[in-house]
mmCIF file of C-alpha atoms and ligand atoms in Angstrom:
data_model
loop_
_atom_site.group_PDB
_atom_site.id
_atom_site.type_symbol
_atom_site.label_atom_id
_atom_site.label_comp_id
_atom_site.label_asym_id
_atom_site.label_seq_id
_atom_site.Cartn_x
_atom_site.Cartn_y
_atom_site.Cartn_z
ATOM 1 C CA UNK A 1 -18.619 10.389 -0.996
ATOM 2 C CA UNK A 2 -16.542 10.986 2.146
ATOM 3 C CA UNK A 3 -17.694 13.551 4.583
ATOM 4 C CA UNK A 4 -16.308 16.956 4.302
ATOM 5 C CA UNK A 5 -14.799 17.038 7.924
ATOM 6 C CA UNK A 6 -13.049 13.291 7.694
ATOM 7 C CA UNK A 7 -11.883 14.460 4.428
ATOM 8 C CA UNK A 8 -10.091 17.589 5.831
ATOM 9 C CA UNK A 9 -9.041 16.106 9.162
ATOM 10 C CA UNK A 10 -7.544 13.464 7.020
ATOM 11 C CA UNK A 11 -6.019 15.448 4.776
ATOM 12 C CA UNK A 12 -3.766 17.941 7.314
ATOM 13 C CA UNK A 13 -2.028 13.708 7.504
ATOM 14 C CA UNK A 14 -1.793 13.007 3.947
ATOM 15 C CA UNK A 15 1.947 13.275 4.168
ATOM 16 C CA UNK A 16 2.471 10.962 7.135
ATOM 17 C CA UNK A 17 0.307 8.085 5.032
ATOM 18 C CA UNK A 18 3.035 7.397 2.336
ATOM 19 C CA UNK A 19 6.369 5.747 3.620
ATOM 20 C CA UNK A 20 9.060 6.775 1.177
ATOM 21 C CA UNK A 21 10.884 4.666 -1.629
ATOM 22 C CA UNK A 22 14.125 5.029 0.279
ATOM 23 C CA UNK A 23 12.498 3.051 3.181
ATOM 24 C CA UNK A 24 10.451 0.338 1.211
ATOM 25 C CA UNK A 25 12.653 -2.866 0.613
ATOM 26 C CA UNK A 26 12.276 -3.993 -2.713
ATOM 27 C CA UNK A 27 13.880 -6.440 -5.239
ATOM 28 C CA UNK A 28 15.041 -5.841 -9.651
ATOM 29 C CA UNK A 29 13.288 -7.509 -11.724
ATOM 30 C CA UNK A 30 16.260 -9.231 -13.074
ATOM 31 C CA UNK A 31 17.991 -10.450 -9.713
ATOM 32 C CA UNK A 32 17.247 -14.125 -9.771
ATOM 33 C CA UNK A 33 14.892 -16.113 -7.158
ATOM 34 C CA UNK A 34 17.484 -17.420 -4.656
ATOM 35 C CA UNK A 35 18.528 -13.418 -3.991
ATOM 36 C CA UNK A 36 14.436 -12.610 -3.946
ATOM 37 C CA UNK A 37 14.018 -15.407 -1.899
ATOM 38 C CA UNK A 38 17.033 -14.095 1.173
ATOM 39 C CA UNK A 39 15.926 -10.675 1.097
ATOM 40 C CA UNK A 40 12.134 -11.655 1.915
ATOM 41 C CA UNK A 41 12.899 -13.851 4.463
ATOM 42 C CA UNK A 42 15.110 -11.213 5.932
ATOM 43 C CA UNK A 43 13.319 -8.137 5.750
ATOM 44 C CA UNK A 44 9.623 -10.034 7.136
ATOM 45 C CA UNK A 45 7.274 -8.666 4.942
ATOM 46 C CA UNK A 46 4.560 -10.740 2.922
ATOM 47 C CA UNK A 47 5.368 -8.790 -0.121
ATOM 48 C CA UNK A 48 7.473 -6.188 -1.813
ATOM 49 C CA UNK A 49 7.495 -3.594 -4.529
ATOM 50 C CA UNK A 50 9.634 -5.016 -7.597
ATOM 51 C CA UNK A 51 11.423 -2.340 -9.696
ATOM 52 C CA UNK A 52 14.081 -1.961 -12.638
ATOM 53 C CA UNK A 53 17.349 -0.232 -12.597
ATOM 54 C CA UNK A 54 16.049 2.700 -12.965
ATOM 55 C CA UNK A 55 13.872 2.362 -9.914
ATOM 56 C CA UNK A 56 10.270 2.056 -12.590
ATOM 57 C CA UNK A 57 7.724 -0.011 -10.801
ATOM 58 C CA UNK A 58 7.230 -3.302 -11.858
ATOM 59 C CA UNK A 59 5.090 -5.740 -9.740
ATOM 60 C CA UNK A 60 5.054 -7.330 -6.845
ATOM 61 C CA UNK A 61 6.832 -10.619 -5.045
ATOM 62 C CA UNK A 62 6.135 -12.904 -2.264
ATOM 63 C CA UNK A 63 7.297 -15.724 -0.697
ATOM 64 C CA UNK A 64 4.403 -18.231 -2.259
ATOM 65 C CA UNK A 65 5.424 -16.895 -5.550
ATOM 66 C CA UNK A 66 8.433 -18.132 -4.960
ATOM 67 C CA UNK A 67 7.779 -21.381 -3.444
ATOM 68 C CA UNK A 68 5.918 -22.500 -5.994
ATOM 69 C CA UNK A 69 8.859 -22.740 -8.507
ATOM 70 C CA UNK A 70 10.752 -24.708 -5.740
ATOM 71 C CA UNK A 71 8.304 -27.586 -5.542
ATOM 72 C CA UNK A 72 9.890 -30.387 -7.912
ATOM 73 C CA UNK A 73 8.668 -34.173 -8.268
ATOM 74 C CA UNK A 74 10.520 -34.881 -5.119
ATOM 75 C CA UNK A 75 9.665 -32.563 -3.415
ATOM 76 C CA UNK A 76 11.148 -29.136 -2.834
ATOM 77 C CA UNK A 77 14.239 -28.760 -4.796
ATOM 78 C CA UNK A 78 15.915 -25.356 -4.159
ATOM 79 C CA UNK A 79 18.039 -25.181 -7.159
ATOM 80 C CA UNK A 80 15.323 -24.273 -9.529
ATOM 81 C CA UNK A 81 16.099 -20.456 -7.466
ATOM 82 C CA UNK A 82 19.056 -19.786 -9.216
ATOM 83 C CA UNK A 83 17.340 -20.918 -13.081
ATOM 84 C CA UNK A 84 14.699 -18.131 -12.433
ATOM 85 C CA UNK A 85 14.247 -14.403 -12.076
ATOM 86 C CA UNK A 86 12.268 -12.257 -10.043
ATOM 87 C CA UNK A 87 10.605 -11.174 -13.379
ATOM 88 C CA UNK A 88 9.121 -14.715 -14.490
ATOM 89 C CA UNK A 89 7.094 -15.332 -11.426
ATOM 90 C CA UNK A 90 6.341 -11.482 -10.000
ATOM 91 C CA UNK A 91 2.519 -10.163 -9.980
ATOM 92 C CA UNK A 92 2.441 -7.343 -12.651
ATOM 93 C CA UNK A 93 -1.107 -6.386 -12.744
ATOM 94 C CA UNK A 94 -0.780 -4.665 -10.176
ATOM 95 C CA UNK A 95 -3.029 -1.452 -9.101
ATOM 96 C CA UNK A 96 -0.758 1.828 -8.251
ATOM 97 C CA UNK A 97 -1.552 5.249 -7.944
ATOM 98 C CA UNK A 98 -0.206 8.828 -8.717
ATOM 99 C CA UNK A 99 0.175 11.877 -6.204
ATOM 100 C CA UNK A 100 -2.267 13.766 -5.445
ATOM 101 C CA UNK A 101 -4.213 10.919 -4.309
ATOM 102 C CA UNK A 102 -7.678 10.853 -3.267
ATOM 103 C CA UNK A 103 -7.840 9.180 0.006
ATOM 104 C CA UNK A 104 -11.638 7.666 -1.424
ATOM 105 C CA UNK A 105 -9.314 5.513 -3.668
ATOM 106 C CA UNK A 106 -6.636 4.953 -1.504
ATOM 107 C CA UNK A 107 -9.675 3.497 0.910
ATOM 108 C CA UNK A 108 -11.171 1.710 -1.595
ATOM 109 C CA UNK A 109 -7.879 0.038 -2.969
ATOM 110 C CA UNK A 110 -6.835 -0.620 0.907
ATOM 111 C CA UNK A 111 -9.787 -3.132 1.759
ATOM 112 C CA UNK A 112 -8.446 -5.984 -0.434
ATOM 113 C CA UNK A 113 -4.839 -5.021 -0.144
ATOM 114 C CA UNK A 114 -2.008 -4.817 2.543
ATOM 115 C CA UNK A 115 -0.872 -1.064 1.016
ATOM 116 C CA UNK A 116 -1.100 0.650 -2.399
ATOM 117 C CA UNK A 117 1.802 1.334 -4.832
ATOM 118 C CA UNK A 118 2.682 5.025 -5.080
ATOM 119 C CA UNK A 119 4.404 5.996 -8.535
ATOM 120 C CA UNK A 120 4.704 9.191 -10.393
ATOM 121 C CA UNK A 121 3.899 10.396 -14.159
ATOM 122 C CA UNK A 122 7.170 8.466 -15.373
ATOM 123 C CA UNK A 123 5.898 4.893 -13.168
ATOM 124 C CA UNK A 124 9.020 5.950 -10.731
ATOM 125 C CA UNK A 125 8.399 4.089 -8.016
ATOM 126 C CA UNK A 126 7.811 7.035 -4.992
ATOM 127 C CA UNK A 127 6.284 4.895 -1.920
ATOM 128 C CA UNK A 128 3.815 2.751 -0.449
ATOM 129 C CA UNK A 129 0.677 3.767 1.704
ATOM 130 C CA UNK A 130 -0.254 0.370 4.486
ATOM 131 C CA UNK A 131 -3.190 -0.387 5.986
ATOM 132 C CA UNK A 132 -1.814 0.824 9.375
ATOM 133 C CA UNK A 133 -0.277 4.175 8.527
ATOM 134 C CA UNK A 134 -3.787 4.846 7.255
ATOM 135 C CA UNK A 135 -5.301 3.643 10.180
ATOM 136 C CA UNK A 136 -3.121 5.748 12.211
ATOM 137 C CA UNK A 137 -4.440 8.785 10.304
ATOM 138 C CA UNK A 138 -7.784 7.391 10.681
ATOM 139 C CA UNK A 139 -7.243 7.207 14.667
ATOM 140 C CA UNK A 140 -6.120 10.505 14.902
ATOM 141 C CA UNK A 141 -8.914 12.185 13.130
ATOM 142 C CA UNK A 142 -11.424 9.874 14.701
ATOM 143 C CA UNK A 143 -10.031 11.936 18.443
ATOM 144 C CA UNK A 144 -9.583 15.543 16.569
ATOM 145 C CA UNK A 145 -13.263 15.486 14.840
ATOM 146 C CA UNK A 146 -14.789 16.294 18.156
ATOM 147 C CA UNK A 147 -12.152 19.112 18.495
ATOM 148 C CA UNK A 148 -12.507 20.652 15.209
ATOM 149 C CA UNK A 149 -16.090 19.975 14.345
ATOM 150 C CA UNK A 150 -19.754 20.404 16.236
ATOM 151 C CA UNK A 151 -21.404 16.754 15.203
ATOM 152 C CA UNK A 152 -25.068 16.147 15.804
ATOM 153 C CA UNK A 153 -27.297 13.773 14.673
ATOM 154 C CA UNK A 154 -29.401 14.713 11.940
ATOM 155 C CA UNK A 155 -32.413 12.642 13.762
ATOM 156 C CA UNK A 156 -32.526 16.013 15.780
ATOM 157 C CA UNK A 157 -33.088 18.066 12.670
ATOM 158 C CA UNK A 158 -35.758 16.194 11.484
ATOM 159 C CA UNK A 159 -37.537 16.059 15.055
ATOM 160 C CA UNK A 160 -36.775 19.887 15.715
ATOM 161 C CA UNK A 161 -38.477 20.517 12.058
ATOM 162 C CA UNK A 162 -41.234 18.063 12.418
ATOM 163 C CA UNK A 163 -42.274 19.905 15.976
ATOM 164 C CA UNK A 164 -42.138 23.525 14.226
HETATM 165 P P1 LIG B 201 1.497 -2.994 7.507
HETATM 166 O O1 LIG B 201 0.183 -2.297 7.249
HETATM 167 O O2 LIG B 201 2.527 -2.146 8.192
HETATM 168 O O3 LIG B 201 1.320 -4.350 8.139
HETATM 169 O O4 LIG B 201 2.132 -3.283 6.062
HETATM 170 C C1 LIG B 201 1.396 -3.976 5.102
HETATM 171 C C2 LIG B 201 2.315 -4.570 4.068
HETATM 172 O O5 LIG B 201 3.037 -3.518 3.410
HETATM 173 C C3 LIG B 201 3.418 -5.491 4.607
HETATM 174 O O6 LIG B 201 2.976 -6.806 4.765
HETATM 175 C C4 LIG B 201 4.426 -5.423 3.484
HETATM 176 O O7 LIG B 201 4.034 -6.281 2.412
HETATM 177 C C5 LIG B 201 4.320 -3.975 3.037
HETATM 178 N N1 LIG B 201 5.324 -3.130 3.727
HETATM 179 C C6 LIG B 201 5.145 -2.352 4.812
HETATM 180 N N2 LIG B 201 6.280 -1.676 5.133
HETATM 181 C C7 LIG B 201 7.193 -2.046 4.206
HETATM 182 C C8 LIG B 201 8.586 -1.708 3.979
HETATM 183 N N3 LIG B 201 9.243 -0.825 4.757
HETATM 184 N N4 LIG B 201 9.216 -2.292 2.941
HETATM 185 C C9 LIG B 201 8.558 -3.162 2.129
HETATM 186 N N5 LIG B 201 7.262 -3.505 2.274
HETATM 187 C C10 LIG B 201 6.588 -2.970 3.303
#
């Protein structure tokens, strides 16, 4: 369990960790791989959130998924991009989770992945929470605990009880 003061330090944040739909680049489901493939390499990022037309969550893309469908006998042969959509080659199990979060999850999800999905009762996809706006929270509350809370070592209790 997460400690009472990290949890409330953390908390007062909770807003700042999630980085809006309208800010996430994504991809359809349906657009096909040489679209997928221009938008990654434009907007830099190793993956992205992969959503319907009516913004539902769907999975997730990166550039090795689609890579792989490029490599031909010869070689790489770009015009397999155009044959395929985002939806054959996308990663759909895909771990997401639903406001209010618990930020034990969020950590927990956060050690083997880059960010967690954010969706709401409907799967609408809301946001993502990264690794480093997390850490920023964590940064923060790792300079406010002093300010907010008295810390000592429970070593001391045990002494101060043993000598009584
Ligand atoms: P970061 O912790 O900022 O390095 O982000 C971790 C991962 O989250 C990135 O590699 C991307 O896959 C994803 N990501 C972060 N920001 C965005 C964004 N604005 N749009 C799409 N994906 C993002």
């Amino acid at each position: 369990m997460i400690a009472k003061a990290v949890e409330q330090l953390m908390e007062q944040r909770k807003e700042k960790f999630m980085i809006p739909a309208e800010l996430v680049a994504n991809v359809l489901e349906n657009n096909n791989l040489e679209h997928a493939f221009l938008v990654l390499t434009k907007v830099r990022y190793a993956k992205i959130p992969v959503l319907d037309s009516k913004q539902h969550f769907k999975g997730l893309l990166s550039l090795s998924m689609i890579t792989e469908t490029m490599l031909g006998l010869n070689g790489i042969d770009p015009s397999n991009l155009t044959k395929h959509t985002v939806a054959d080659v996308m990663e759909k199990d895909v771990h997401t989770i639903q406001k209010p979060f618990k930020l034990e999850d969020i950590l927990h999800i956060l050690v083997d992945e880059n960010f967690v999905v954010v969706v709401d009762e409907q799967e609408i996809f809301t946001g993502i929470i990264t690794r480093r706006e997390l850490l920023k929270s964590v940064n923060h509350m790792a300079h406010e605990i002093g300010n907010n809370y008295e810390i000592k070592p429970l070593i001391e209790k045990a002494d101060s009880i043993r000598s009584n």
